[in-house]
């Protein structure tokens, strides 16, 4: 299976954060350098799902050059939260299908490694109908994912709140199985969501259980990225509220267990913690890198 990121070459952490590209992709690369990131996540359009900003050939060329200079080892787009691939409402569903295709095409244009999306919410009725709608929405873009330079499409693990799909790994497996296990559709983990869904990062045995469950449910080769966020709410709460690193319920102990696990540590890590301004990510990235160095030194 073709992998955009080679974990065996990871060495130091590949860690970044979600940055705005509203002022252009090259500008976002500059901010990444300022905060000490070597990975970057972005919205391909307004997060509320508005129209895409046009990216010229000149901006694209400058971005590709600036990305190399900045040492960005992984770039990933986040499909807007307003996209609901499981929606039972025809207008919302057709909007989701259109945005998914357009944003994957944008990712290919700018050379992003992957695009991550929330699987969706069935809203009402039978959850299985929501899963079928997700499969039907993704099927038409599978040929796009086979084209040269295409990104991966990653389904995010969710907290399981309300009617959302993806709070259980079996739900992600059902989508992948329904799609016929396509080679460039995988999974993006989220520490806060998994904690809320019942995986306690503070217990090393629970971390091992998560990795084993992922291997069994979807295959580890499909796990391509990791959102690193602390949690405002307790383990198993099924409530999705991110907190700054080390200041929530997961805490230092939980993230230390994550970093001690070689498979998890090798994944590209993207921060989505609450901040007042993008430069605040510098402290969050430094906290994670400092913890990794302390563990390496035997602290």
CSV table of C-alpha atoms in Angstrom, one decimal:
chain,number,residue,atom,x,y,z
A,1,UNK,CA,0.0,0.0,0.0
A,2,UNK,CA,1.4,3.4,-1.0
A,3,UNK,CA,2.1,5.5,2.1
A,4,UNK,CA,2.7,9.3,1.9
A,5,UNK,CA,4.6,9.3,5.1
A,6,UNK,CA,7.3,6.7,6.0
A,7,UNK,CA,7.3,6.1,9.8
A,8,UNK,CA,10.7,4.4,9.6
A,9,UNK,CA,12.2,7.8,8.6
A,10,UNK,CA,10.5,9.7,11.4
A,11,UNK,CA,13.4,10.3,13.8
A,12,UNK,CA,12.3,13.4,15.7
A,13,UNK,CA,8.6,14.0,16.0
A,14,UNK,CA,6.7,15.1,13.0
A,15,UNK,CA,4.3,17.6,14.7
A,16,UNK,CA,2.4,20.6,13.5
A,17,UNK,CA,-0.9,22.4,13.9
A,18,UNK,CA,-3.9,23.7,12.1
A,19,UNK,CA,-3.1,27.0,10.3
A,20,UNK,CA,-5.1,29.4,8.1
A,21,UNK,CA,-4.3,29.6,4.4
A,22,UNK,CA,-6.6,32.6,3.9
A,23,UNK,CA,-3.5,34.8,3.3
A,24,UNK,CA,-2.1,32.2,1.0
A,25,UNK,CA,-0.3,28.8,1.3
A,26,UNK,CA,3.2,30.4,1.4
A,27,UNK,CA,2.2,32.6,4.3
A,28,UNK,CA,0.9,29.5,6.2
A,29,UNK,CA,4.3,27.9,5.7
A,30,UNK,CA,5.9,31.0,7.2
A,31,UNK,CA,3.8,30.7,10.3
A,32,UNK,CA,4.6,27.0,10.6
A,33,UNK,CA,8.3,28.0,10.8
A,34,UNK,CA,7.6,30.6,13.5
A,35,UNK,CA,5.8,28.0,15.7
A,36,UNK,CA,8.4,25.3,15.2
A,37,UNK,CA,6.1,23.0,13.2
A,38,UNK,CA,7.3,20.5,10.6
A,39,UNK,CA,3.7,19.5,9.6
A,40,UNK,CA,0.6,21.6,8.7
A,41,UNK,CA,-3.1,21.1,8.6
A,42,UNK,CA,-5.5,23.6,6.8
A,43,UNK,CA,-9.1,24.1,5.7
A,44,UNK,CA,-9.3,23.9,1.9
A,45,UNK,CA,-12.1,26.5,2.1
A,46,UNK,CA,-13.9,28.5,4.7
A,47,UNK,CA,-14.6,26.2,7.6
A,48,UNK,CA,-18.3,26.9,7.4
A,49,UNK,CA,-18.2,25.4,3.9
A,50,UNK,CA,-18.1,28.5,1.7
A,51,UNK,CA,-16.5,28.8,-1.7
A,52,UNK,CA,-12.9,27.9,-2.2
A,53,UNK,CA,-10.4,30.7,-2.6
A,54,UNK,CA,-8.7,30.6,-6.0
A,55,UNK,CA,-5.1,29.4,-5.8
A,56,UNK,CA,-3.1,30.5,-8.8
A,57,UNK,CA,-0.3,28.6,-10.5
A,58,UNK,CA,2.2,31.2,-9.2
A,59,UNK,CA,1.0,30.7,-5.6
A,60,UNK,CA,1.1,26.9,-6.0
A,61,UNK,CA,4.7,27.1,-7.3
A,62,UNK,CA,5.7,29.4,-4.4
A,63,UNK,CA,4.0,27.2,-1.9
A,64,UNK,CA,5.7,24.0,-3.1
A,65,UNK,CA,9.1,25.8,-2.9
A,66,UNK,CA,8.3,27.4,0.5
A,67,UNK,CA,7.1,24.0,1.9
A,68,UNK,CA,10.4,22.5,1.0
A,69,UNK,CA,12.4,25.3,2.6
A,70,UNK,CA,10.2,25.2,5.7
A,71,UNK,CA,10.9,21.5,6.2
A,72,UNK,CA,7.2,20.6,6.2
A,73,UNK,CA,7.2,16.8,6.1
A,74,UNK,CA,3.4,16.3,6.1
A,75,UNK,CA,0.5,18.5,5.0
A,76,UNK,CA,-3.1,17.5,5.4
A,77,UNK,CA,-6.4,19.3,4.7
A,78,UNK,CA,-9.5,19.1,7.0
A,79,UNK,CA,-12.8,19.0,5.2
A,80,UNK,CA,-15.1,21.6,6.8
A,81,UNK,CA,-17.1,20.5,9.8
A,82,UNK,CA,-20.3,21.5,8.1
A,83,UNK,CA,-19.9,18.6,5.6
A,84,UNK,CA,-22.2,15.7,6.7
A,85,UNK,CA,-21.6,12.7,4.4
A,86,UNK,CA,-24.3,10.8,6.3
A,87,UNK,CA,-27.0,13.5,6.2
A,88,UNK,CA,-30.6,12.3,5.4
A,89,UNK,CA,-31.4,15.8,4.1
A,90,UNK,CA,-31.0,15.9,0.3
A,91,UNK,CA,-29.6,19.4,0.1
A,92,UNK,CA,-27.1,18.9,2.8
A,93,UNK,CA,-26.1,15.5,1.4
A,94,UNK,CA,-25.5,16.9,-2.1
A,95,UNK,CA,-23.5,19.8,-0.7
A,96,UNK,CA,-21.3,17.3,1.2
A,97,UNK,CA,-20.7,15.2,-1.9
A,98,UNK,CA,-19.8,18.3,-3.9
A,99,UNK,CA,-17.4,19.7,-1.3
A,100,UNK,CA,-15.7,16.3,-0.8
A,101,UNK,CA,-14.8,16.1,-4.5
A,102,UNK,CA,-13.8,19.8,-4.8
A,103,UNK,CA,-11.6,19.7,-1.7
A,104,UNK,CA,-9.9,16.5,-2.7
A,105,UNK,CA,-9.1,18.1,-6.1
A,106,UNK,CA,-7.7,21.1,-4.2
A,107,UNK,CA,-5.5,18.8,-2.1
A,108,UNK,CA,-4.1,17.2,-5.3
A,109,UNK,CA,-3.5,20.7,-6.8
A,110,UNK,CA,-1.4,21.9,-3.8
A,111,UNK,CA,0.3,18.5,-3.2
A,112,UNK,CA,-1.3,17.7,0.2
A,113,UNK,CA,-0.6,14.3,1.5
A,114,UNK,CA,-4.1,13.7,2.8
A,115,UNK,CA,-7.6,15.1,3.5
A,116,UNK,CA,-9.4,14.2,6.7
A,117,UNK,CA,-13.2,14.3,7.2
A,118,UNK,CA,-15.6,13.5,10.0
A,119,UNK,CA,-17.5,10.5,8.8
A,120,UNK,CA,-20.9,12.2,9.4
A,121,UNK,CA,-24.0,12.1,11.5
A,122,UNK,CA,-27.1,10.1,10.6
A,123,UNK,CA,-29.3,12.6,12.5
A,124,UNK,CA,-32.3,10.4,12.9
A,125,UNK,CA,-33.5,6.9,12.0
A,126,UNK,CA,-31.3,3.9,11.5
A,127,UNK,CA,-27.5,4.4,11.9
A,128,UNK,CA,-26.9,1.8,9.2
A,129,UNK,CA,-28.6,4.1,6.7
A,130,UNK,CA,-26.1,6.8,7.6
A,131,UNK,CA,-23.3,4.4,7.0
A,132,UNK,CA,-24.7,3.5,3.6
A,133,UNK,CA,-24.9,7.2,2.7
A,134,UNK,CA,-21.3,7.8,3.6
A,135,UNK,CA,-20.2,4.9,1.4
A,136,UNK,CA,-22.3,6.2,-1.5
A,137,UNK,CA,-20.8,9.7,-1.1
A,138,UNK,CA,-17.2,8.4,-1.1
A,139,UNK,CA,-17.6,5.9,-3.9
A,140,UNK,CA,-17.6,8.5,-6.8
A,141,UNK,CA,-14.3,10.0,-5.6
A,142,UNK,CA,-12.4,6.7,-5.5
A,143,UNK,CA,-11.1,7.1,-9.1
A,144,UNK,CA,-9.7,10.5,-8.2
A,145,UNK,CA,-7.7,8.9,-5.3
A,146,UNK,CA,-6.0,6.7,-7.9
A,147,UNK,CA,-4.7,9.5,-10.0
A,148,UNK,CA,-0.9,10.5,-9.8
A,149,UNK,CA,-0.3,12.9,-6.8
A,150,UNK,CA,-3.7,12.2,-5.2
A,151,UNK,CA,-4.1,12.5,-1.5
A,152,UNK,CA,-5.3,9.9,1.0
A,153,UNK,CA,-8.8,10.3,2.3
A,154,UNK,CA,-8.9,9.8,6.0
A,155,UNK,CA,-11.9,9.1,8.2
A,156,UNK,CA,-11.5,10.6,11.7
A,157,UNK,CA,-12.2,8.7,14.9
A,158,UNK,CA,-15.0,10.4,16.7
A,159,UNK,CA,-16.2,10.7,20.4
A,160,UNK,CA,-19.5,9.0,19.7
A,161,UNK,CA,-21.7,11.9,20.9
A,162,UNK,CA,-25.2,12.1,19.6
A,163,UNK,CA,-25.8,10.5,16.2
A,164,UNK,CA,-22.3,10.9,14.9
A,165,UNK,CA,-20.7,7.9,13.2
A,166,UNK,CA,-17.1,6.9,14.0
A,167,UNK,CA,-17.2,6.7,17.8
A,168,UNK,CA,-16.5,2.9,17.4
A,169,UNK,CA,-13.8,1.5,15.3
A,170,UNK,CA,-16.2,-1.1,13.9
A,171,UNK,CA,-18.2,1.8,12.3
A,172,UNK,CA,-15.1,2.9,10.4
A,173,UNK,CA,-14.5,-0.7,9.4
A,174,UNK,CA,-18.0,-1.0,8.1
A,175,UNK,CA,-17.4,2.1,5.8
A,176,UNK,CA,-14.1,0.7,4.5
A,177,UNK,CA,-15.6,-2.7,4.0
A,178,UNK,CA,-18.5,-1.2,2.1
A,179,UNK,CA,-16.1,0.6,-0.1
A,180,UNK,CA,-14.2,-2.6,-0.9
A,181,UNK,CA,-11.1,-1.6,1.1
A,182,UNK,CA,-9.7,1.0,-1.4
A,183,UNK,CA,-5.9,1.5,-1.1
A,184,UNK,CA,-5.9,5.3,-0.3
A,185,UNK,CA,-8.8,5.5,2.2
A,186,UNK,CA,-7.6,5.3,5.8
A,187,UNK,CA,-8.0,6.7,9.3
A,188,UNK,CA,-6.9,9.7,11.3
A,189,UNK,CA,-6.9,9.3,15.0
A,190,UNK,CA,-7.9,12.0,17.5
A,191,UNK,CA,-6.6,11.7,21.1
A,192,UNK,CA,-9.5,13.7,22.6
A,193,UNK,CA,-12.2,11.8,20.6
A,194,UNK,CA,-10.7,8.4,21.4
A,195,UNK,CA,-10.5,9.4,25.1
A,196,UNK,CA,-14.1,10.5,25.1
A,197,UNK,CA,-15.0,7.2,23.4
A,198,UNK,CA,-13.5,5.2,26.2
A,199,UNK,CA,-9.8,4.7,25.4
A,200,UNK,CA,-7.9,5.9,28.5
A,201,UNK,CA,-4.5,7.2,27.4
A,202,UNK,CA,-3.4,7.3,31.0
A,203,UNK,CA,-3.3,3.5,31.2
A,204,UNK,CA,-0.5,1.9,29.1
A,205,UNK,CA,-2.6,-1.2,28.7
A,206,UNK,CA,-5.4,0.8,27.2
A,207,UNK,CA,-3.0,2.4,24.7
A,208,UNK,CA,-1.9,-1.1,23.7
A,209,UNK,CA,-5.5,-2.1,23.4
A,210,UNK,CA,-6.2,0.8,21.1
A,211,UNK,CA,-3.4,-0.1,18.8
A,212,UNK,CA,-4.5,-3.8,18.7
A,213,UNK,CA,-8.1,-2.8,18.1
A,214,UNK,CA,-7.0,-0.5,15.2
A,215,UNK,CA,-4.9,-3.3,13.7
A,216,UNK,CA,-7.8,-5.7,13.9
A,217,UNK,CA,-10.6,-3.3,12.8
A,218,UNK,CA,-8.9,-1.4,9.9
A,219,UNK,CA,-5.3,-2.5,9.6
A,220,UNK,CA,-2.5,-0.4,11.0
A,221,UNK,CA,-1.2,0.5,7.5
A,222,UNK,CA,-4.4,2.6,7.1
A,223,UNK,CA,-3.7,4.7,10.2
A,224,UNK,CA,-2.0,7.7,8.6
A,225,UNK,CA,-2.3,10.7,11.0
A,226,UNK,CA,-3.0,11.7,14.6
A,227,UNK,CA,-4.8,14.8,16.0
A,228,UNK,CA,-3.2,15.5,19.4
A,229,UNK,CA,-5.6,17.3,21.7
A,230,UNK,CA,-6.1,17.1,25.4
A,231,UNK,CA,-9.7,16.7,26.7
A,232,UNK,CA,-11.9,18.9,28.9
A,233,UNK,CA,-14.1,16.0,29.8
A,234,UNK,CA,-13.4,12.6,31.5
A,235,UNK,CA,-12.7,9.4,29.7
A,236,UNK,CA,-15.8,7.7,28.3
A,237,UNK,CA,-17.8,11.0,28.5
A,238,UNK,CA,-18.6,10.9,24.7
A,239,UNK,CA,-18.2,14.7,24.8
A,240,UNK,CA,-15.8,16.4,22.3
A,241,UNK,CA,-14.1,19.4,23.9
A,242,UNK,CA,-10.4,20.0,23.2
A,243,UNK,CA,-8.1,21.4,25.8
A,244,UNK,CA,-4.5,22.6,25.7
A,245,UNK,CA,-1.7,20.0,26.0
A,246,UNK,CA,-1.2,18.7,29.5
A,247,UNK,CA,-4.0,20.9,30.9
A,248,UNK,CA,-6.9,18.5,30.5
A,249,UNK,CA,-8.0,15.0,31.6
A,250,UNK,CA,-5.5,13.2,29.5
A,251,UNK,CA,-2.6,15.2,30.9
A,252,UNK,CA,1.1,14.6,30.9
A,253,UNK,CA,0.8,10.9,31.8
A,254,UNK,CA,-1.5,10.1,28.9
A,255,UNK,CA,0.6,11.8,26.3
A,256,UNK,CA,3.7,10.2,27.7
A,257,UNK,CA,2.1,6.8,27.2
A,258,UNK,CA,1.3,7.8,23.6
A,259,UNK,CA,4.9,8.9,22.9
A,260,UNK,CA,6.3,5.7,24.4
A,261,UNK,CA,4.4,3.6,21.9
A,262,UNK,CA,6.5,3.4,18.7
A,263,UNK,CA,3.6,3.1,16.3
A,264,UNK,CA,1.8,6.1,17.6
A,265,UNK,CA,5.0,8.2,18.0
A,266,UNK,CA,5.8,7.6,14.3
A,267,UNK,CA,2.5,9.2,13.1
A,268,UNK,CA,2.4,12.8,11.9
A,269,UNK,CA,0.8,14.7,14.7
A,270,UNK,CA,-1.5,17.8,14.2
A,271,UNK,CA,-2.6,20.0,17.1
A,272,UNK,CA,-6.1,21.4,17.2
A,273,UNK,CA,-5.9,22.8,20.7
A,274,UNK,CA,-7.8,26.0,21.7
A,275,UNK,CA,-5.7,29.1,21.1
A,276,UNK,CA,-6.1,32.9,21.0
A,277,UNK,CA,-3.8,33.2,18.0
A,278,UNK,CA,-1.8,30.9,15.8
A,279,UNK,CA,1.5,31.8,17.3
A,280,UNK,CA,0.2,30.3,20.6
A,281,UNK,CA,0.8,26.9,18.9
A,282,UNK,CA,4.6,27.4,19.5
A,283,UNK,CA,4.1,26.6,23.2
A,284,UNK,CA,1.9,23.6,22.5
A,285,UNK,CA,4.5,22.2,20.1
A,286,UNK,CA,7.3,22.9,22.4
A,287,UNK,CA,5.4,21.1,25.3
A,288,UNK,CA,5.1,18.0,23.2
A,289,UNK,CA,8.7,18.0,22.0
A,290,UNK,CA,10.0,18.7,25.5
A,291,UNK,CA,8.0,15.7,26.8
A,292,UNK,CA,9.4,13.5,24.0
A,293,UNK,CA,13.0,14.5,24.9
A,294,UNK,CA,12.4,13.9,28.6
A,295,UNK,CA,11.1,10.4,27.9
A,296,UNK,CA,14.1,9.7,25.6
A,297,UNK,CA,16.4,10.8,28.5
A,298,UNK,CA,14.7,8.5,30.9
A,299,UNK,CA,12.6,11.0,32.8
